[in-house]
Tab-separated table of C-alpha atoms in Angstrom:
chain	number	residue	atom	x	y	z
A	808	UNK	CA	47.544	-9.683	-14.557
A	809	UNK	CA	48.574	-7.403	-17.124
A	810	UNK	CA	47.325	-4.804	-14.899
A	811	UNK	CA	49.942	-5.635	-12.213
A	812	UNK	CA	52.698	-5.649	-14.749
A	813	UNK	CA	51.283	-2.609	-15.999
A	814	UNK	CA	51.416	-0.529	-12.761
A	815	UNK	CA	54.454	-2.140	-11.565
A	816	UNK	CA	56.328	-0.769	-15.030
A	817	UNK	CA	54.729	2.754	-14.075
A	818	UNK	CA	56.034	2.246	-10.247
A	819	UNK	CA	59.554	1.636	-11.846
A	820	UNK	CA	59.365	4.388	-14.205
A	821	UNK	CA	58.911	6.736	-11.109
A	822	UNK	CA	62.220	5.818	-9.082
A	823	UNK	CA	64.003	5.692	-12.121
A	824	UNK	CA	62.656	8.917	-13.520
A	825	UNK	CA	63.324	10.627	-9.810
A	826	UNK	CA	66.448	9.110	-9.508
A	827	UNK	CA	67.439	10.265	-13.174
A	828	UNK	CA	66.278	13.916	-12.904
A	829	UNK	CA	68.075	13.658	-9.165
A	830	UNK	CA	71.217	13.574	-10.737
A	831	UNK	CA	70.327	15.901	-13.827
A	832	UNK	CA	70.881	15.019	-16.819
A	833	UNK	CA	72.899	18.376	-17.225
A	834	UNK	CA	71.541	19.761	-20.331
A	835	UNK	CA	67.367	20.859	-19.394
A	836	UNK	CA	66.303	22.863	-16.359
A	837	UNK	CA	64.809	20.485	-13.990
A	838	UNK	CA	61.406	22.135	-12.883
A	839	UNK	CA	60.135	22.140	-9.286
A	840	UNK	CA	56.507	20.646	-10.277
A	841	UNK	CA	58.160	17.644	-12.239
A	842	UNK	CA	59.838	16.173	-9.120
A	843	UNK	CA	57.583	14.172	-7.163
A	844	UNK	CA	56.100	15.782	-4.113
A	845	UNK	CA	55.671	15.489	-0.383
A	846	UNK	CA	52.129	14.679	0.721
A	847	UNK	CA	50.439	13.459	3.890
A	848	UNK	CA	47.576	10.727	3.002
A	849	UNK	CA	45.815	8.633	5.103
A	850	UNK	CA	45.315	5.991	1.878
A	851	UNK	CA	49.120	6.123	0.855
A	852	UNK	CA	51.065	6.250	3.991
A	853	UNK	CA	54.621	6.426	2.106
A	854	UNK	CA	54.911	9.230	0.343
A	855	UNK	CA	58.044	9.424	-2.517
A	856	UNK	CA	60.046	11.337	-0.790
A	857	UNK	CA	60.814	12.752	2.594
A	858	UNK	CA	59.737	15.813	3.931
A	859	UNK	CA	63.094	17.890	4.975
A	860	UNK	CA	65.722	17.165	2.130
A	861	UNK	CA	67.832	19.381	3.419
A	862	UNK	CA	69.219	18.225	6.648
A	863	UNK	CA	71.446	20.555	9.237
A	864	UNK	CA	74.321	19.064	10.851
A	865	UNK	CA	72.691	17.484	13.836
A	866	UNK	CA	70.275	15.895	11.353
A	867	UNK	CA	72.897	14.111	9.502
A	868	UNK	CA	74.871	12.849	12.576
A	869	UNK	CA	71.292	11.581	13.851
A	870	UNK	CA	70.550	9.588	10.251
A	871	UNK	CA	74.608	8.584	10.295
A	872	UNK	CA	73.311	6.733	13.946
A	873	UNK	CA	70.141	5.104	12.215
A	874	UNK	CA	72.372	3.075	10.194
A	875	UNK	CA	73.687	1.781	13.441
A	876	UNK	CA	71.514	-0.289	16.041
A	877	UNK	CA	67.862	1.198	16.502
A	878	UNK	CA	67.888	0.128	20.296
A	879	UNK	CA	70.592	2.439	20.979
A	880	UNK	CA	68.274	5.406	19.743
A	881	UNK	CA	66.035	7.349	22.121
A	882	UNK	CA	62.456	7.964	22.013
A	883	UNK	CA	63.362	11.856	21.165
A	884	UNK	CA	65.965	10.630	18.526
A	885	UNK	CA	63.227	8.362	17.205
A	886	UNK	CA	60.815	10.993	16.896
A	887	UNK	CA	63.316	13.290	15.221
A	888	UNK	CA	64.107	10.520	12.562
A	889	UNK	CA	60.129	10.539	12.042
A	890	UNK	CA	60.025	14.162	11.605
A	891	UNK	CA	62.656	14.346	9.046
A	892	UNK	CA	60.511	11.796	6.783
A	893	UNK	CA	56.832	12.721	7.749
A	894	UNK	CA	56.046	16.023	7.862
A	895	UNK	CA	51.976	15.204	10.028
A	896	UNK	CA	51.300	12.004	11.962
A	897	UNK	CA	48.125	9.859	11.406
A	898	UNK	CA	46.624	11.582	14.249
A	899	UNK	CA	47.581	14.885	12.616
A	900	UNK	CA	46.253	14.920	9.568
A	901	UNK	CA	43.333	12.537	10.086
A	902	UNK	CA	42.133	15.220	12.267
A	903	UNK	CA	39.304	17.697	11.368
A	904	UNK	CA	39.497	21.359	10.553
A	905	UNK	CA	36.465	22.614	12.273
A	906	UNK	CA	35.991	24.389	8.867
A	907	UNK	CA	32.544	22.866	8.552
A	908	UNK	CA	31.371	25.568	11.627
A	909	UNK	CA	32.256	28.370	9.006
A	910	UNK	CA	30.173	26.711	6.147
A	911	UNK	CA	27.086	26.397	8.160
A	912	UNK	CA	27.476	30.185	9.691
A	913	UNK	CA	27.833	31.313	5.696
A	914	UNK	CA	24.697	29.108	4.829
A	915	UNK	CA	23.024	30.764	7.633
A	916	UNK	CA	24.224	33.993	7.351
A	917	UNK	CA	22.696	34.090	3.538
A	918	UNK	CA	19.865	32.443	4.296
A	919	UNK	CA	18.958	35.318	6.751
A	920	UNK	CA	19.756	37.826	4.295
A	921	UNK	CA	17.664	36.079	1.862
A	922	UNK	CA	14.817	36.703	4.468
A	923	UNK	CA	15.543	40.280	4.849
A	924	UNK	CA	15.602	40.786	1.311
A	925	UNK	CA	12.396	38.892	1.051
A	926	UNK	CA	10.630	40.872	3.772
A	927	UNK	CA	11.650	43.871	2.036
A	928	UNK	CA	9.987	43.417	-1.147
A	929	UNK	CA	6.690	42.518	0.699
A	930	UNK	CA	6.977	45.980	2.108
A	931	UNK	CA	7.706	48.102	-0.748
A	932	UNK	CA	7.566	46.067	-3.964
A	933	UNK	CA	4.712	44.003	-4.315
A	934	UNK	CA	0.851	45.188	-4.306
A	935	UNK	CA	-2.076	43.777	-2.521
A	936	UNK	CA	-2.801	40.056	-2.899
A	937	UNK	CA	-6.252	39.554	-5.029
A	938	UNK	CA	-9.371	40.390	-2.993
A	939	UNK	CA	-9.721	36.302	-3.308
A	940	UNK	CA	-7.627	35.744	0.058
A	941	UNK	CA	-9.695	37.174	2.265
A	942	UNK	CA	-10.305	35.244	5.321
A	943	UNK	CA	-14.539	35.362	4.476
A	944	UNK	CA	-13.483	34.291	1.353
A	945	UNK	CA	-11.171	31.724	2.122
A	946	UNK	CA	-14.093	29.942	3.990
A	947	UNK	CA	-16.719	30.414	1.413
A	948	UNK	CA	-14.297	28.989	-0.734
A	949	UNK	CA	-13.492	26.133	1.537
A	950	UNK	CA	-17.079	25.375	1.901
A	951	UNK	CA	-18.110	25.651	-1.823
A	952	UNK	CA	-15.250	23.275	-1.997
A	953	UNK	CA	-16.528	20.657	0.873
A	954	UNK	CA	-19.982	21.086	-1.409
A	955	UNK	CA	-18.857	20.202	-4.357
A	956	UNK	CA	-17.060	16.976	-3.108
A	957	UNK	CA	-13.995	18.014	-4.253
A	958	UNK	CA	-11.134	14.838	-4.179
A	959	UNK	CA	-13.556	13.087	-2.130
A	960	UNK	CA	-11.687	9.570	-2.239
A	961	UNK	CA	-8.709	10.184	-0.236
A	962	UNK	CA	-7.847	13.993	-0.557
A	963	UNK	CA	-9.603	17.057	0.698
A	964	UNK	CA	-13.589	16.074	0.692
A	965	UNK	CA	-12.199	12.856	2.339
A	966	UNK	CA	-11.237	14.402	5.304
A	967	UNK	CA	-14.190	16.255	6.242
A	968	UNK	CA	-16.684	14.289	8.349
A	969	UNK	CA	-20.261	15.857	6.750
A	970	UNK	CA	-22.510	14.336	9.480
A	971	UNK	CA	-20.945	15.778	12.322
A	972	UNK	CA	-19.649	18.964	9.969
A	973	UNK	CA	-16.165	18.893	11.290
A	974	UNK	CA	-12.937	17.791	10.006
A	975	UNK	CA	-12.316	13.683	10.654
A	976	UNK	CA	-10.428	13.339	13.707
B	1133	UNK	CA	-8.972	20.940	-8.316
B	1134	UNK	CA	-5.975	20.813	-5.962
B	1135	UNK	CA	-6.448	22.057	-2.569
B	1136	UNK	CA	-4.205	24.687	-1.080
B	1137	UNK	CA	-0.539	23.315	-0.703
B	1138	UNK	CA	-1.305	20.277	-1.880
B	1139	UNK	CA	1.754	17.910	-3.444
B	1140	UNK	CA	0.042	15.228	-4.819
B	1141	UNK	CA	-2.009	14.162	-7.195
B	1142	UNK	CA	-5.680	15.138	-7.606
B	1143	UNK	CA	-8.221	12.037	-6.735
B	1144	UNK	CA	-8.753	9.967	-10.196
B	1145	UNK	CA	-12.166	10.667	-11.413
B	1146	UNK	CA	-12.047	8.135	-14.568
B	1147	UNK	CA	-10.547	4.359	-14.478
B	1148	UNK	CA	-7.312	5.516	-16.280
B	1149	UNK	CA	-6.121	7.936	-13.607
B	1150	UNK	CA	-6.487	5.512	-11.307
B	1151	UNK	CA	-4.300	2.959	-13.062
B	1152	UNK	CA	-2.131	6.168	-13.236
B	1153	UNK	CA	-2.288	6.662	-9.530
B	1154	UNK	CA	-1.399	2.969	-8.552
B	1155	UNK	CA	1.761	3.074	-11.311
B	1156	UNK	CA	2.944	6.169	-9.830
B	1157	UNK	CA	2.928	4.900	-6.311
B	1158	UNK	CA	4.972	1.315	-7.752
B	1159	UNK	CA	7.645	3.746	-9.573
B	1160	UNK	CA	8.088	6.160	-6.783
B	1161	UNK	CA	8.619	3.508	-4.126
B	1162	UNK	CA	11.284	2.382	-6.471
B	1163	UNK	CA	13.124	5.869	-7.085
B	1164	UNK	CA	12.712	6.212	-3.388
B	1165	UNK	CA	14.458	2.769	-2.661
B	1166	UNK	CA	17.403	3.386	-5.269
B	1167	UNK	CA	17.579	7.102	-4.116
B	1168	UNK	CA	17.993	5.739	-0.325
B	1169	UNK	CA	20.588	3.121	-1.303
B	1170	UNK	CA	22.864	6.153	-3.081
B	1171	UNK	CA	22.780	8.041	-0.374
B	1172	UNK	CA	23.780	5.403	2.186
B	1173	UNK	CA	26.639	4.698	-0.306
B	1174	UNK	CA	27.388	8.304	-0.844
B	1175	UNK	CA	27.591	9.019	2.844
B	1176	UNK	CA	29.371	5.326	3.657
B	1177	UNK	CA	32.103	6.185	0.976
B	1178	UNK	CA	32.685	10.106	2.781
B	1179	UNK	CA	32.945	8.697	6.193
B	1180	UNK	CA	34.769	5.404	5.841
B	1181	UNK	CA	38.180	4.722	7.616
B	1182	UNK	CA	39.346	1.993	4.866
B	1183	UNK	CA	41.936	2.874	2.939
B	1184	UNK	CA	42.111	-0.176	-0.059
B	1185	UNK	CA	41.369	2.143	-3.436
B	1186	UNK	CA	43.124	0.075	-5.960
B	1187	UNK	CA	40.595	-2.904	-6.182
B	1188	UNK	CA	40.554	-3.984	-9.705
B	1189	UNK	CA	38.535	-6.775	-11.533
B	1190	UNK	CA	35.213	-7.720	-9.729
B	1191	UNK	CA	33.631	-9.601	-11.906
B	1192	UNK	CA	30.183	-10.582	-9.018
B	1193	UNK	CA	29.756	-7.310	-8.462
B	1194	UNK	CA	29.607	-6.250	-11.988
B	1195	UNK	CA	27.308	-8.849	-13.253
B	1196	UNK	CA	24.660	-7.940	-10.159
B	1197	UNK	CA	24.952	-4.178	-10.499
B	1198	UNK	CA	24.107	-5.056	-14.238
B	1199	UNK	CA	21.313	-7.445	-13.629
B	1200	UNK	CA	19.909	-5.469	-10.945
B	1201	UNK	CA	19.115	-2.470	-12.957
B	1202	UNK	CA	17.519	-4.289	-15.872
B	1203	UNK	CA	15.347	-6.174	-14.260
B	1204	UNK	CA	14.036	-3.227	-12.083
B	1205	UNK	CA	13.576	-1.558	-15.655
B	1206	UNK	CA	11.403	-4.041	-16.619
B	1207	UNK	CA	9.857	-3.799	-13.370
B	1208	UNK	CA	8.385	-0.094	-14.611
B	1209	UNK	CA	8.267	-0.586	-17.961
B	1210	UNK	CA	5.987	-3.748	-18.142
B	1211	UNK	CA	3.483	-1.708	-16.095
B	1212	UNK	CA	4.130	1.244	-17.747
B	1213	UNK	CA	3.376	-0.268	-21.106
B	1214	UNK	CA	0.512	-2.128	-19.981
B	1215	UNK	CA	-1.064	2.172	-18.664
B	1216	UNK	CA	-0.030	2.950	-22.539
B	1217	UNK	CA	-1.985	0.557	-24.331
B	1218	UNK	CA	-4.692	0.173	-22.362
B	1219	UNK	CA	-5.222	3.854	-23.220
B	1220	UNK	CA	-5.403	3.088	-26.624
B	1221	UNK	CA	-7.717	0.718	-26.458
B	1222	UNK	CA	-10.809	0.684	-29.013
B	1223	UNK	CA	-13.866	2.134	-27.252
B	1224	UNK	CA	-17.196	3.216	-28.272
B	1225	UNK	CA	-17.768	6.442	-27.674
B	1226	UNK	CA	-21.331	7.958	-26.649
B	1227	UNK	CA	-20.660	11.516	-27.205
B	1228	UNK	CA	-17.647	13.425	-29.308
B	1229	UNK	CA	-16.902	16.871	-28.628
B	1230	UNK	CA	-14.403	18.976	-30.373
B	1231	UNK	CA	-12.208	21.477	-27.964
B	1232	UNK	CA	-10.641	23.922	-30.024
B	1233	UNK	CA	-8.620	26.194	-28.629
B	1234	UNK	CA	-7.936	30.225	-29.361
B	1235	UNK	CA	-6.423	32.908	-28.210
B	1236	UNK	CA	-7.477	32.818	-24.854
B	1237	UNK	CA	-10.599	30.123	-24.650
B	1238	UNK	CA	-11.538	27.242	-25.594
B	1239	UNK	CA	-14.947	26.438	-27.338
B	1240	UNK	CA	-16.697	23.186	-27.051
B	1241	UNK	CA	-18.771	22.020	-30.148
B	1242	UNK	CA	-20.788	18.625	-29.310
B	1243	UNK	CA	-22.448	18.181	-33.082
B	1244	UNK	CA	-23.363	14.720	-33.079
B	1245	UNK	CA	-27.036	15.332	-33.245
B	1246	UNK	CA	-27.932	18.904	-33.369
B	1247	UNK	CA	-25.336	22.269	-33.804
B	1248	UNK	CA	-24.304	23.089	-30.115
B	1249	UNK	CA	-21.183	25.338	-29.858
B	1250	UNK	CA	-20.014	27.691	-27.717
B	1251	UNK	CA	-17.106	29.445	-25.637
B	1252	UNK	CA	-15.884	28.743	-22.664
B	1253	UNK	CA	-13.957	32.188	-21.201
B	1254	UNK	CA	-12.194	32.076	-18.038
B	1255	UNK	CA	-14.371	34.420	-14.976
B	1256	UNK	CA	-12.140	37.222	-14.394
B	1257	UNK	CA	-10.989	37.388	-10.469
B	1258	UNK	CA	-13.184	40.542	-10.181
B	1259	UNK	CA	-16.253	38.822	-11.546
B	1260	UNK	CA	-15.784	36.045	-9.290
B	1261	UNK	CA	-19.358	35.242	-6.777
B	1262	UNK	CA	-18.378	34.398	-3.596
B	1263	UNK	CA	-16.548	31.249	-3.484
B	1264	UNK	CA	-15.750	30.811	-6.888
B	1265	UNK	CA	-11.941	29.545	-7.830
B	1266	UNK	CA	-9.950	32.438	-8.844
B	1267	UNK	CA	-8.095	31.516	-12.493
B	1268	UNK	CA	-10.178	28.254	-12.447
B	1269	UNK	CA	-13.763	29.410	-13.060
B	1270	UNK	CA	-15.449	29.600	-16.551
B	1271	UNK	CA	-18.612	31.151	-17.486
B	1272	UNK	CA	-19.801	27.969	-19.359
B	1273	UNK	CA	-18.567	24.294	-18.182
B	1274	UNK	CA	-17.551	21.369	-20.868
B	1275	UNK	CA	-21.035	19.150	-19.671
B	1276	UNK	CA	-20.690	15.842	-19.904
B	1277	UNK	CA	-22.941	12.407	-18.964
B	1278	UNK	CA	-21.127	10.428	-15.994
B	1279	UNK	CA	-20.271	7.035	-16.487
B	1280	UNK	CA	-19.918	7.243	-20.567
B	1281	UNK	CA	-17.141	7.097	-22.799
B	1282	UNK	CA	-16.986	10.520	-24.097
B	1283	UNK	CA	-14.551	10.841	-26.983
B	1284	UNK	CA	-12.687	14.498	-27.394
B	1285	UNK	CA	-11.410	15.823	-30.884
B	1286	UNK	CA	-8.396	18.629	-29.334
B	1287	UNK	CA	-7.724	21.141	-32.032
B	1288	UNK	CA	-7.054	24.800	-32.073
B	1289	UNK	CA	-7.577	28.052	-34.353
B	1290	UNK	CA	-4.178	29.848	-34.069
B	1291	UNK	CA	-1.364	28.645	-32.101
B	1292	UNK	CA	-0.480	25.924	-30.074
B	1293	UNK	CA	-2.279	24.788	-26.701
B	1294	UNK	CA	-3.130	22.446	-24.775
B	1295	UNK	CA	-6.344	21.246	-23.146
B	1296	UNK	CA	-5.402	19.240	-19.748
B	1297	UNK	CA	-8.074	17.842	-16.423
B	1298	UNK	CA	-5.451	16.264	-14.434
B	1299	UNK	CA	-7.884	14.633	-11.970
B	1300	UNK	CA	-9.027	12.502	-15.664
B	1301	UNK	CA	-5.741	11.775	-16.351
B	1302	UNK	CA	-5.719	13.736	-19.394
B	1303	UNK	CA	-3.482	16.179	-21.310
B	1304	UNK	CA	-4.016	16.446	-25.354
B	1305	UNK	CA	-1.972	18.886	-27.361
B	1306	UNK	CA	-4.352	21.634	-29.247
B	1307	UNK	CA	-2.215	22.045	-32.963
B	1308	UNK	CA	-3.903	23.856	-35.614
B	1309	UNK	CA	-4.493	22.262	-38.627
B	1310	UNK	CA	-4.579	18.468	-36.534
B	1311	UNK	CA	-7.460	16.829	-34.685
B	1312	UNK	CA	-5.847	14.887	-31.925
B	1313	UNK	CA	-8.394	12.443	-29.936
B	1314	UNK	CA	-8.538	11.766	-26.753
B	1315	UNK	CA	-10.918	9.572	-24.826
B	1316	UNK	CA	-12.474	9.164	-21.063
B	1317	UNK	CA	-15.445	7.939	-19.086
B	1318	UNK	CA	-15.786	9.449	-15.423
B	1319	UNK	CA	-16.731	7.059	-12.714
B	1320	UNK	CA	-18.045	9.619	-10.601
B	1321	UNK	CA	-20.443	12.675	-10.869
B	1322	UNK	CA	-18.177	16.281	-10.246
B	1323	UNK	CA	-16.705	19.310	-11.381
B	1324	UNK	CA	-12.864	18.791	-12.907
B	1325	UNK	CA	-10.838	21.548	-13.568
B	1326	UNK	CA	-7.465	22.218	-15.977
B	1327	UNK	CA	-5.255	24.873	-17.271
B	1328	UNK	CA	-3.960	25.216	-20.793
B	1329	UNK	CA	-0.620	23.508	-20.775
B	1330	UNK	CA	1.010	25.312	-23.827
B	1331	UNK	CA	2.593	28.306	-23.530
B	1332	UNK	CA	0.325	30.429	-25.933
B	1333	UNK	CA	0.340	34.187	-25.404
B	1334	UNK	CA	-0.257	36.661	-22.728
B	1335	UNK	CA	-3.520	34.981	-21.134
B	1336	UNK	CA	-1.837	32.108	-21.527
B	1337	UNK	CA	-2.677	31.537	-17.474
B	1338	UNK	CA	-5.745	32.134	-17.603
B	1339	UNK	CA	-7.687	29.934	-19.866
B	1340	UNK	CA	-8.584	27.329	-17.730
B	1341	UNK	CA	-10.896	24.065	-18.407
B	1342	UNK	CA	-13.372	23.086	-16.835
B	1343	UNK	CA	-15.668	19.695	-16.894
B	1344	UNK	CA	-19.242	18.682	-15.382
B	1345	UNK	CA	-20.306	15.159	-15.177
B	1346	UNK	CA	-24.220	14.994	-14.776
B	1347	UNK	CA	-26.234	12.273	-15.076
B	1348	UNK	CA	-27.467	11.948	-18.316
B	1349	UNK	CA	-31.145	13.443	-17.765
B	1350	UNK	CA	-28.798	16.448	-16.475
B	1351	UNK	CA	-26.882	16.408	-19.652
B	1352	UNK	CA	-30.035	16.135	-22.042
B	1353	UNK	CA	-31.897	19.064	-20.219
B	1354	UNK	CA	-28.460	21.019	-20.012
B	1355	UNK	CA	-27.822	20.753	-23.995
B	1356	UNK	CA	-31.417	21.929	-24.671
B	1357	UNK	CA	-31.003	24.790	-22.678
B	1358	UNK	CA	-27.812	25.785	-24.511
B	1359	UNK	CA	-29.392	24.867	-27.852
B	1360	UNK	CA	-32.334	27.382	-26.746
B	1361	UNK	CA	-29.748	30.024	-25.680
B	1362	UNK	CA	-27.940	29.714	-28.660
């Protein structure tokens, strides 16, 4: 409840202040970023104020000829009228930017020169791996491992089928 | 040890690691669950087509996305709890050994019946025999009887470290000047290896643990070889 009030008081402030600094009080300089704005927004579809405030000639005749009767307008005159409030239609700016394509060629692009850079210091940074990775030692390894029933529940000695000496299928 | 590229945990070779296993799996499917329902909600909130954003003053909502939480809290903490004290629960050890640890080794002194100590240096990769686990090996192994409570005094001789077997569930900080006790019984015969796991110098990497469970006529003829040696 009080929240309602509360937000309806703020909602009042904001015409009154617009309409206020509108006229001018005459005495401050009224800055451009204290006015309210245009914005298009799928969540608030009326912004606070329109998007061309200043109208040319055939503009005004056309919003003298809203006051009238809105049959008499035309489907162009109708759109005009739109234009002069919105500046994007829904369709407009609920549609994407396609900038997503350029964020995913960046994230590629790096990621490939990660990999260059990476290959690179293989080459002509780093020494010889330990004598330890050797593919004869890699298997006496894996078999001293298999011997010593290393994680034999459900890990690596688990998987290894001893009577036929192959891995379980 | 852990096999190449492996992500999980090590196999539990002593009752507690196994509790530690299960209680991991029951939290984890729970972080999963919550971490699935964000994501739905992050990914429902970017691609929705409503438009209502002033909804104030939902008092259902509130009092379940309250609830919810707390009683999935107690969901991990009552088990969690349960892992803590049954950790600390009184046991009667067969064997105490003291692991102190120095600048880079540990030494293992079992003195409960006669003077056994000795060090316990990590094999260095060119020393390795065929086989052997490079940064894991150590010329003498922490021996211990399978199937007994075996209590461990954790101290060290100049700075901080840390003497950790994941696969037994244990990690016990090494602080000179303390004795902190830890205690285990391994329900299956095997080699268990660790790593210090307190940042401690230069070789810091490369003082690793390592633990033999024997049956126990293995363990008595083991210790009278090292008593000989020694």
């Amino acid at each position: 409840m009080l929240a309602t009030r509360a937000l309806s008081h703020i909602g009042k402030r904001a015409i009154s202040t617009s309409v206020c600094v509108r006229g001018g009080h005459g005495v401050a300089k009224v800055e451009d970023y204290t006015l309210p704005p245009y914005f298009d927004r799928r969540e608030v579809p009326l912004p606070d104020v329109a998007y061309v405030q200043q109208l040319t000639p055939e503009q005004k005749s056309l919003k003298e000829k809203e006051k009238g009767s809105w049959a008499a307008l035309s489907n162009e005159e109708k759109l005009a009228l739109y234009r002069i409030s919105f500046k994007d239609s829904f369709a407009e700016m609920n549609q994407g930017t396609g900038e997503w394509k350029s964020v995913v060629g960046g994230i590629m692009f790096f990621m490939g020169f990660t990999g260059l850079v990476v290959l690179w210091q293989r080459k002509y940074v780093y020494g010889p791996v330990p004598h330890t990775f050797d593919k004869l030692y890699k298997e006496q390894e894996l078999q001293r491992m298999l011997d010593m029933r290393i994680n034999p529940i459900e890990g690596f000695s688990a998987k290894w089928d001893y009577e036929n000496k192959q891995w379980k299928k | 040890m852990a096999h190449p590229s492996q992500l999980g945990f090590q196999d539990a070779a002593s009752p507690v690691m196994e509790e530690l296993l299960h209680f991991h799996d029951h939290t984890l499917m729970i972080v999963f669950l919550i971490s699935t329902l964000v994501l739905y909600i992050i990914v429902a909130m970017v691609t929705t087509k409503l438009t209502n954003k002033f909804i104030l003053d939902s008092q259902e909502i509130e009092i379940i996305w309250t609830l919810l939480p707390a009683m999935i809290l107690i969901l991990i903490a009552l088990p969690s709890l349960r892992i803590l004290y049954l950790m600390d629960e009184i046991n009667d050890p067969h064997l105490t050994i003291k692991a102190m640890g120095h600048q880079w080794y540990w030494s293992y002194e079992y003195t409960d019946y006669e003077d056994l100590g000795f060090d316990s240096y990590m094999v260095p990769t060119q020393d390795l025999t065929p086989g052997q686990f490079r940064l894991l090996e150590t010329d003498h192994r922490m021996v211990i009887p399978v199937d007994s409570p075996i209590r461990v005094l954790v101290s060290a001789d100049d700075v901080l470290h840390s003497w950790a077997v994941p696969s037994l569930g244990i990690k016990m900080d090494a602080v000179p000047g303390r004795l902190n006790q830890t205690a285990f019984i391994t329900s299956r015969p095997g080699v268990f290896y660790g790593q210090c796991s307190e940042i401690c110098g230069a070789n810091h990497s490369f003082m690793p643990i390592v633990v033999e469970a024997v049956p126990l006529e293995h363990f008595e003829n083991w210790s009278s070889l090292m008593l000989e040696d020694a």
